[in-house]
Amino acid sequence: MERYDFAAIEERWAEAWERDRAWTVPRVPGGPKQYVLEMFPYPSGDMHVGHVRNFTIGDAIARYLRMRGYEVLHPFGYDAFGLPAENAAIQHGEHPREWTTVNIEQFTASCKRLGFSYDWSRMLKTCDPEYYRWNQWFFLRFYERGLAYRKLAKVKWCPSCQTVLADEQTASGGCWRCGSPPEVRDLPQWFLRITAYADRLLEDMAGLEWSEAVLQQQRNWIGWSEGLQLRFRIVDLDEEVPVFTTRPETLWGVTFLALAPEHPLARRLAERAGKLEVYEGFLSTVRRVSEIERLALGKAKRVFDLEAYAVHPLSSHPVPVVTAECVLLEHGTGAVMGVPAHDQRDFELARQLGLPIRVVVQPRDGESLDPEAMKVAFVGEGVMVGSGWMDGLPSEEARRLITADLVQRGMGRRVVHYRLRDWLISRQRYWGTPIPIVYCQGCGAVPVPDDQLPVLLPEDVDYRPTGEAVSPLASVRSWVETTCPACGGHAQRETDTMDTFVDSSWYFLRFCDPQNSRAPFDPELAAAWMPVDQYIGGVEHAVLHLIYARFFTKVLFDMNLVPCAEPFRRLLNHGMITMGGKAMSKSRGNVVDPREVVARFGADALRLYVLFAAPPEQDHEWPPEGAAAVAGMHRFLRRVWQLVTGHLEILRRGDAPEAGTTQRLAAIHRLFAAITKDYERHAFNTAIAKLMELFQEVRAAARAGTWAEFRAGTTMLLHALAPMAPFIAEELWQRMGGEGSIHRRPWPRVDPELARAARQTLVVQVNGRVRDRLEVEPDITEEEAVRLALASDRVKRSLGNKTPVRIVARPPRFVNVVLE
Ligand code: ANZ
Ligand code: ZN
């Protein structure tokens, strides 16, 4: 018997696949297509086993679909711009391009050694001018459509990354990359108008096969709310202030009006009160505070009394006007009607300022609210009080009625608000795409014409950040100084680079036509391959990357460049491999290098292990004895190897000397059918468990000498193994004289009659005594087994009227019911 020399086998096949360009697909699919894509990685140092898992999941899916007869586009590339490269380069004193190139070479070699079936002819790197020129081209198209604009904005600056961040990139209170609390700066910056697509981003989610958790995060981020906008007149200025509320039924509970500190009327009122200087001080303090802190509950708020009054639109009574940090200018209208009894922030403000609290909604049960005694606002639904004709109505109904009433009387209008903000894309860092704009004294901001693209990123730059909110590119005078494309006069280039999330917002489209030098991609090729049928990536991208990519796709859809308004039909969010409870990452120093594992046990064993360890969606803590765990998979593969190579003569013989016992053949078909089902739902861990059972059956057939059965079983075993452990499956397939590459073979067909014949006997015991035997499907679930057991007449009889204290189920073999 031959030794299982995995290293020789794997290296030989890896080379052959590379030489034969085994996974290259034609420009246009010849038949039904599937586009399988894993989120492309940062080339940040070496691959670790966390990466291996993500890519193995994608690869198993791609290989399986190929065997199901699809033309599978499975490309790979690198998200090669960005801070990791720049920071590493600063640390080691080498150029980001060198650092990136070296990493990409290593990473690519690892991918090949692990047998990932990528179409390498489509490989892309976002730092190539041939890629990023199209970022610039898109920027110009967005600009023409009014979807890219520049404005002076209060922006969030990460002091550690030394660049501004988009609003959503500080959603958790810190910088998405490094966690530092952002500072606030006023800078003229470029934005993409994602808010123009808020409604469609929300609506189109209906057609996506994504996890509910991710959809919910997207929904929260877009933050749809419906409410009423109404006006309060400010007596002292004779001006009307619109406010936005989601609770118009609480209108009779309004006891003050609060403006955002940045609200233009706040300044005018302060001036009028002769307190402009104090106000300026207050404003500049508030401007430095993060949004999270401004909205925080349970703390004293920074407020400023404007010493003015507004008129309540129903009662015509005056209510005081204040300005408070917790009112945000960008939200709603930047002004709030204060209802202390029913909004916690308003409650805290009222208590702080000694303003009255008026209850207008009473809880349906419990004691009625006493404003004096209230410790918190009552924010729930209830019954209306102190509100004229609404009294006694449920608050939900009152809301509907007063909305209709105020709208009809022309006092308010229905509005929808989104929490989503426009996407800030300017970055004051070096390693990114230059924004293709020049500034001319005469013409202002002028777009760089298409025929002057790409605006090349200069290579020779002192890219160390200056600490000022200025891009390192500003110091390259020869690059900055240019001529105006419009008037030929003197002009200067924009020195900010683009957020690298722009790069990843359309790379899946470039994969459809990666070498195109005249356009980002040919729309016909995009039509042939898009949408991505299966996208695979970490749940940490649930908001940022996915929302940006969806937005880009919609804009390109509107430009008739892509056939679909959504880029990713199905999304699989894999869990992470952790060590010490933390995600593996080079910066944490808790990484396991796959090269060591591969050297000891082979790529196939490692692939099987990462798929077996946990369902794809779950995290998996790499065991301290990680190597030993992979060794288990290695031993399994060695047993498969020995069984097959030990019977090559028999396997190669085409004749079927005798039929096997139906019983075992049925089990083989049944198991293969179950494995197929597992592939369909990406349950690779259970598929591998069944694969091991299948192996037992095949080995039993060999021992019994039932060769027809053995041959059929071996064929199924190797096919079932191929997507997950591609090297050994291919090698054994060739040795047993199989036709062509196993990876191009059609998926074996299960005989449904046979598979059904393999029913199992489920034994039902009550207090240790057998009461019934039931025929069940072998892959019956625990729930179903218990249900059937308890439904059995004989079991019911022996239970009498007692309730079981415990039920132990091991489907499909037994269910034990335990009574007192
Ligand atoms: C009166 C009221 C009474 C409110 C009540 C709530 C409860 P979303 O859904 O997030 O849009 N609000 C409006 N504009 C604001 C701003 N610029 N800054 C801070 N808060 C603002 O929330 C809408 C609610 O948030 C509005 O409804 C308003 O308070 C507040 F019992 O109006 B409400
Ligand atoms: Zn000009």
PDB file of C-alpha atoms in Angstrom, residues 618-757:
ATOM      1  CA  GLN A 618     -20.404  30.702  14.169  1.00  0.00           C
ATOM      2  CA  ASP A 619     -17.142  31.776  15.715  1.00  0.00           C
ATOM      3  CA  HIS A 620     -14.660  29.090  16.524  1.00  0.00           C
ATOM      4  CA  GLU A 621     -12.015  29.271  19.186  1.00  0.00           C
ATOM      5  CA  TRP A 622      -8.847  27.708  17.837  1.00  0.00           C
ATOM      6  CA  PRO A 623      -8.049  24.973  20.343  1.00  0.00           C
ATOM      7  CA  PRO A 624      -4.780  25.207  22.280  1.00  0.00           C
ATOM      8  CA  GLU A 625      -3.970  21.819  20.799  1.00  0.00           C
ATOM      9  CA  GLY A 626      -4.996  23.101  17.355  1.00  0.00           C
ATOM     10  CA  ALA A 627      -2.499  20.932  15.561  1.00  0.00           C
ATOM     11  CA  ALA A 628      -3.851  17.799  17.221  1.00  0.00           C
ATOM     12  CA  ALA A 629      -7.344  18.679  16.034  1.00  0.00           C
ATOM     13  CA  VAL A 630      -6.152  18.988  12.447  1.00  0.00           C
ATOM     14  CA  ALA A 631      -4.289  15.703  12.906  1.00  0.00           C
ATOM     15  CA  GLY A 632      -7.662  14.011  13.434  1.00  0.00           C
ATOM     16  CA  MET A 633      -8.739  15.133   9.969  1.00  0.00           C
ATOM     17  CA  HIS A 634      -5.453  14.010   8.577  1.00  0.00           C
ATOM     18  CA  ARG A 635      -5.978  10.512  10.007  1.00  0.00           C
ATOM     19  CA  PHE A 636      -9.413  10.351   8.452  1.00  0.00           C
ATOM     20  CA  LEU A 637      -8.033  11.290   5.042  1.00  0.00           C
ATOM     21  CA  ARG A 638      -5.284   8.704   5.458  1.00  0.00           C
ATOM     22  CA  ARG A 639      -7.879   6.008   6.078  1.00  0.00           C
ATOM     23  CA  VAL A 640      -9.730   7.089   2.936  1.00  0.00           C
ATOM     24  CA  TRP A 641      -6.425   6.975   1.077  1.00  0.00           C
ATOM     25  CA  GLN A 642      -5.625   3.469   2.300  1.00  0.00           C
ATOM     26  CA  LEU A 643      -9.048   2.118   1.537  1.00  0.00           C
ATOM     27  CA  VAL A 644      -9.053   3.401  -2.029  1.00  0.00           C
ATOM     28  CA  THR A 645      -5.427   2.738  -2.936  1.00  0.00           C
ATOM     29  CA  GLY A 646      -5.763  -0.723  -1.388  1.00  0.00           C
ATOM     30  CA  HIS A 647      -8.476  -1.650  -3.896  1.00  0.00           C
ATOM     31  CA  LEU A 648      -7.415   0.088  -7.070  1.00  0.00           C
ATOM     32  CA  GLU A 649      -7.621  -3.070  -9.175  1.00  0.00           C
ATOM     33  CA  ILE A 650     -11.194  -3.651  -8.171  1.00  0.00           C
ATOM     34  CA  LEU A 651     -12.147  -0.020  -8.615  1.00  0.00           C
ATOM     35  CA  ARG A 652     -10.652   0.166 -12.079  1.00  0.00           C
ATOM     36  CA  ARG A 653     -12.528  -2.921 -13.277  1.00  0.00           C
ATOM     37  CA  GLY A 654     -15.674  -1.733 -14.928  1.00  0.00           C
ATOM     38  CA  ASP A 655     -17.694  -4.946 -14.560  1.00  0.00           C
ATOM     39  CA  ALA A 656     -20.047  -5.513 -11.700  1.00  0.00           C
ATOM     40  CA  PRO A 657     -19.622  -9.100 -10.622  1.00  0.00           C
ATOM     41  CA  GLU A 658     -22.445  -9.158  -8.135  1.00  0.00           C
ATOM     42  CA  ALA A 659     -24.979  -6.845  -6.688  1.00  0.00           C
ATOM     43  CA  GLY A 660     -24.369  -5.587  -3.197  1.00  0.00           C
ATOM     44  CA  THR A 661     -26.876  -6.002  -0.463  1.00  0.00           C
ATOM     45  CA  THR A 662     -29.566  -3.402  -0.983  1.00  0.00           C
ATOM     46  CA  GLN A 663     -29.382  -2.445   2.657  1.00  0.00           C
ATOM     47  CA  ARG A 664     -25.898  -0.957   2.449  1.00  0.00           C
ATOM     48  CA  LEU A 665     -26.335   0.586  -0.983  1.00  0.00           C
ATOM     49  CA  ALA A 666     -29.430   2.243   0.383  1.00  0.00           C
ATOM     50  CA  ALA A 667     -27.458   3.638   3.306  1.00  0.00           C
ATOM     51  CA  ILE A 668     -24.839   4.983   0.898  1.00  0.00           C
ATOM     52  CA  HIS A 669     -27.439   6.740  -1.220  1.00  0.00           C
ATOM     53  CA  ARG A 670     -29.218   8.019   1.821  1.00  0.00           C
ATOM     54  CA  LEU A 671     -26.006   9.491   3.240  1.00  0.00           C
ATOM     55  CA  PHE A 672     -25.022  11.040  -0.070  1.00  0.00           C
ATOM     56  CA  ALA A 673     -28.471  12.622  -0.355  1.00  0.00           C
ATOM     57  CA  ALA A 674     -28.091  14.042   3.144  1.00  0.00           C
ATOM     58  CA  ILE A 675     -24.618  15.404   2.343  1.00  0.00           C
ATOM     59  CA  THR A 676     -26.035  17.061  -0.767  1.00  0.00           C
ATOM     60  CA  LYS A 677     -28.671  18.743   1.359  1.00  0.00           C
ATOM     61  CA  ASP A 678     -25.960  19.953   3.713  1.00  0.00           C
ATOM     62  CA  TYR A 679     -24.015  21.442   0.802  1.00  0.00           C
ATOM     63  CA  GLU A 680     -27.130  23.280  -0.297  1.00  0.00           C
ATOM     64  CA  ARG A 681     -27.477  24.911   3.101  1.00  0.00           C
ATOM     65  CA  HIS A 682     -23.734  25.354   3.638  1.00  0.00           C
ATOM     66  CA  ALA A 683     -23.733  23.019   6.644  1.00  0.00           C
ATOM     67  CA  PHE A 684     -20.244  21.783   5.981  1.00  0.00           C
ATOM     68  CA  ASN A 685     -19.668  20.605   9.514  1.00  0.00           C
ATOM     69  CA  THR A 686     -22.546  18.135   9.440  1.00  0.00           C
ATOM     70  CA  ALA A 687     -21.670  17.191   5.866  1.00  0.00           C
ATOM     71  CA  ILE A 688     -18.246  16.093   7.095  1.00  0.00           C
ATOM     72  CA  ALA A 689     -19.760  14.061   9.933  1.00  0.00           C
ATOM     73  CA  LYS A 690     -21.900  12.259   7.362  1.00  0.00           C
ATOM     74  CA  LEU A 691     -18.930  11.854   5.088  1.00  0.00           C
ATOM     75  CA  MET A 692     -17.275   9.902   7.869  1.00  0.00           C
ATOM     76  CA  GLU A 693     -20.330   7.691   8.182  1.00  0.00           C
ATOM     77  CA  LEU A 694     -20.317   7.233   4.439  1.00  0.00           C
ATOM     78  CA  PHE A 695     -16.726   6.144   4.681  1.00  0.00           C
ATOM     79  CA  GLN A 696     -17.684   3.491   7.269  1.00  0.00           C
ATOM     80  CA  GLU A 697     -20.286   2.089   4.911  1.00  0.00           C
ATOM     81  CA  VAL A 698     -17.858   1.960   2.013  1.00  0.00           C
ATOM     82  CA  ARG A 699     -15.242   0.264   4.124  1.00  0.00           C
ATOM     83  CA  ALA A 700     -17.787  -2.262   5.337  1.00  0.00           C
ATOM     84  CA  ALA A 701     -18.648  -2.973   1.714  1.00  0.00           C
ATOM     85  CA  ALA A 702     -14.969  -3.626   0.984  1.00  0.00           C
ATOM     86  CA  ARG A 703     -14.719  -5.959   3.938  1.00  0.00           C
ATOM     87  CA  ALA A 704     -17.808  -7.818   2.824  1.00  0.00           C
ATOM     88  CA  GLY A 705     -16.478  -7.993  -0.726  1.00  0.00           C
ATOM     89  CA  THR A 706     -19.670  -6.534  -2.165  1.00  0.00           C
ATOM     90  CA  TRP A 707     -17.806  -4.781  -4.930  1.00  0.00           C
ATOM     91  CA  ALA A 708     -20.574  -3.126  -6.927  1.00  0.00           C
ATOM     92  CA  GLU A 709     -21.619  -1.439  -3.760  1.00  0.00           C
ATOM     93  CA  PHE A 710     -18.030  -0.591  -2.915  1.00  0.00           C
ATOM     94  CA  ARG A 711     -17.467   1.018  -6.306  1.00  0.00           C
ATOM     95  CA  ALA A 712     -20.636   3.093  -6.111  1.00  0.00           C
ATOM     96  CA  GLY A 713     -19.824   4.087  -2.555  1.00  0.00           C
ATOM     97  CA  THR A 714     -16.263   5.116  -3.362  1.00  0.00           C
ATOM     98  CA  THR A 715     -17.430   7.261  -6.257  1.00  0.00           C
ATOM     99  CA  MET A 716     -19.921   9.038  -4.049  1.00  0.00           C
ATOM    100  CA  LEU A 717     -17.409   9.418  -1.263  1.00  0.00           C
ATOM    101  CA  LEU A 718     -14.825  11.073  -3.495  1.00  0.00           C
ATOM    102  CA  HIS A 719     -17.385  13.383  -5.085  1.00  0.00           C
ATOM    103  CA  ALA A 720     -18.696  14.401  -1.702  1.00  0.00           C
ATOM    104  CA  LEU A 721     -15.154  15.067  -0.558  1.00  0.00           C
ATOM    105  CA  ALA A 722     -14.029  16.999  -3.642  1.00  0.00           C
ATOM    106  CA  PRO A 723     -15.319  20.524  -2.829  1.00  0.00           C
ATOM    107  CA  MET A 724     -13.851  20.428   0.660  1.00  0.00           C
ATOM    108  CA  ALA A 725     -10.670  18.356   0.220  1.00  0.00           C
ATOM    109  CA  PRO A 726      -9.961  18.881  -3.467  1.00  0.00           C
ATOM    110  CA  PHE A 727      -6.449  17.447  -3.701  1.00  0.00           C
ATOM    111  CA  ILE A 728      -6.968  13.965  -2.319  1.00  0.00           C
ATOM    112  CA  ALA A 729     -10.289  13.625  -4.115  1.00  0.00           C
ATOM    113  CA  GLU A 730      -8.660  14.425  -7.462  1.00  0.00           C
ATOM    114  CA  GLU A 731      -5.683  12.139  -6.861  1.00  0.00           C
ATOM    115  CA  LEU A 732      -7.749   9.138  -5.868  1.00  0.00           C
ATOM    116  CA  TRP A 733     -10.198   9.738  -8.676  1.00  0.00           C
ATOM    117  CA  GLN A 734      -7.368   9.670 -11.199  1.00  0.00           C
ATOM    118  CA  ARG A 735      -5.865   6.561  -9.669  1.00  0.00           C
ATOM    119  CA  MET A 736      -9.098   4.631  -9.738  1.00  0.00           C
ATOM    120  CA  GLY A 737      -9.298   5.412 -13.429  1.00  0.00           C
ATOM    121  CA  GLY A 738     -12.012   8.024 -13.189  1.00  0.00           C
ATOM    122  CA  GLU A 739     -12.845  10.058 -16.225  1.00  0.00           C
ATOM    123  CA  GLY A 740     -11.493  13.618 -16.406  1.00  0.00           C
ATOM    124  CA  SER A 741     -11.074  15.863 -13.397  1.00  0.00           C
ATOM    125  CA  ILE A 742     -13.378  15.068 -10.530  1.00  0.00           C
ATOM    126  CA  HIS A 743     -13.923  18.817 -10.148  1.00  0.00           C
ATOM    127  CA  ARG A 744     -15.567  18.938 -13.547  1.00  0.00           C
ATOM    128  CA  ARG A 745     -17.720  15.876 -12.965  1.00  0.00           C
ATOM    129  CA  PRO A 746     -21.447  16.088 -12.582  1.00  0.00           C
ATOM    130  CA  TRP A 747     -22.650  15.580  -9.036  1.00  0.00           C
ATOM    131  CA  PRO A 748     -23.710  11.931  -8.650  1.00  0.00           C
ATOM    132  CA  ARG A 749     -27.402  11.280  -8.779  1.00  0.00           C
ATOM    133  CA  VAL A 750     -29.084   9.683  -5.822  1.00  0.00           C
ATOM    134  CA  ASP A 751     -31.561   6.907  -6.402  1.00  0.00           C
ATOM    135  CA  PRO A 752     -34.542   8.240  -4.476  1.00  0.00           C
ATOM    136  CA  GLU A 753     -36.078   4.769  -4.114  1.00  0.00           C
ATOM    137  CA  LEU A 754     -32.941   3.471  -2.531  1.00  0.00           C
ATOM    138  CA  ALA A 755     -32.456   6.479  -0.324  1.00  0.00           C
ATOM    139  CA  ARG A 756     -35.969   6.143   0.950  1.00  0.00           C
ATOM    140  CA  ALA A 757     -35.487   2.448   1.658  1.00  0.00           C
TER     141      ALA A 757
END
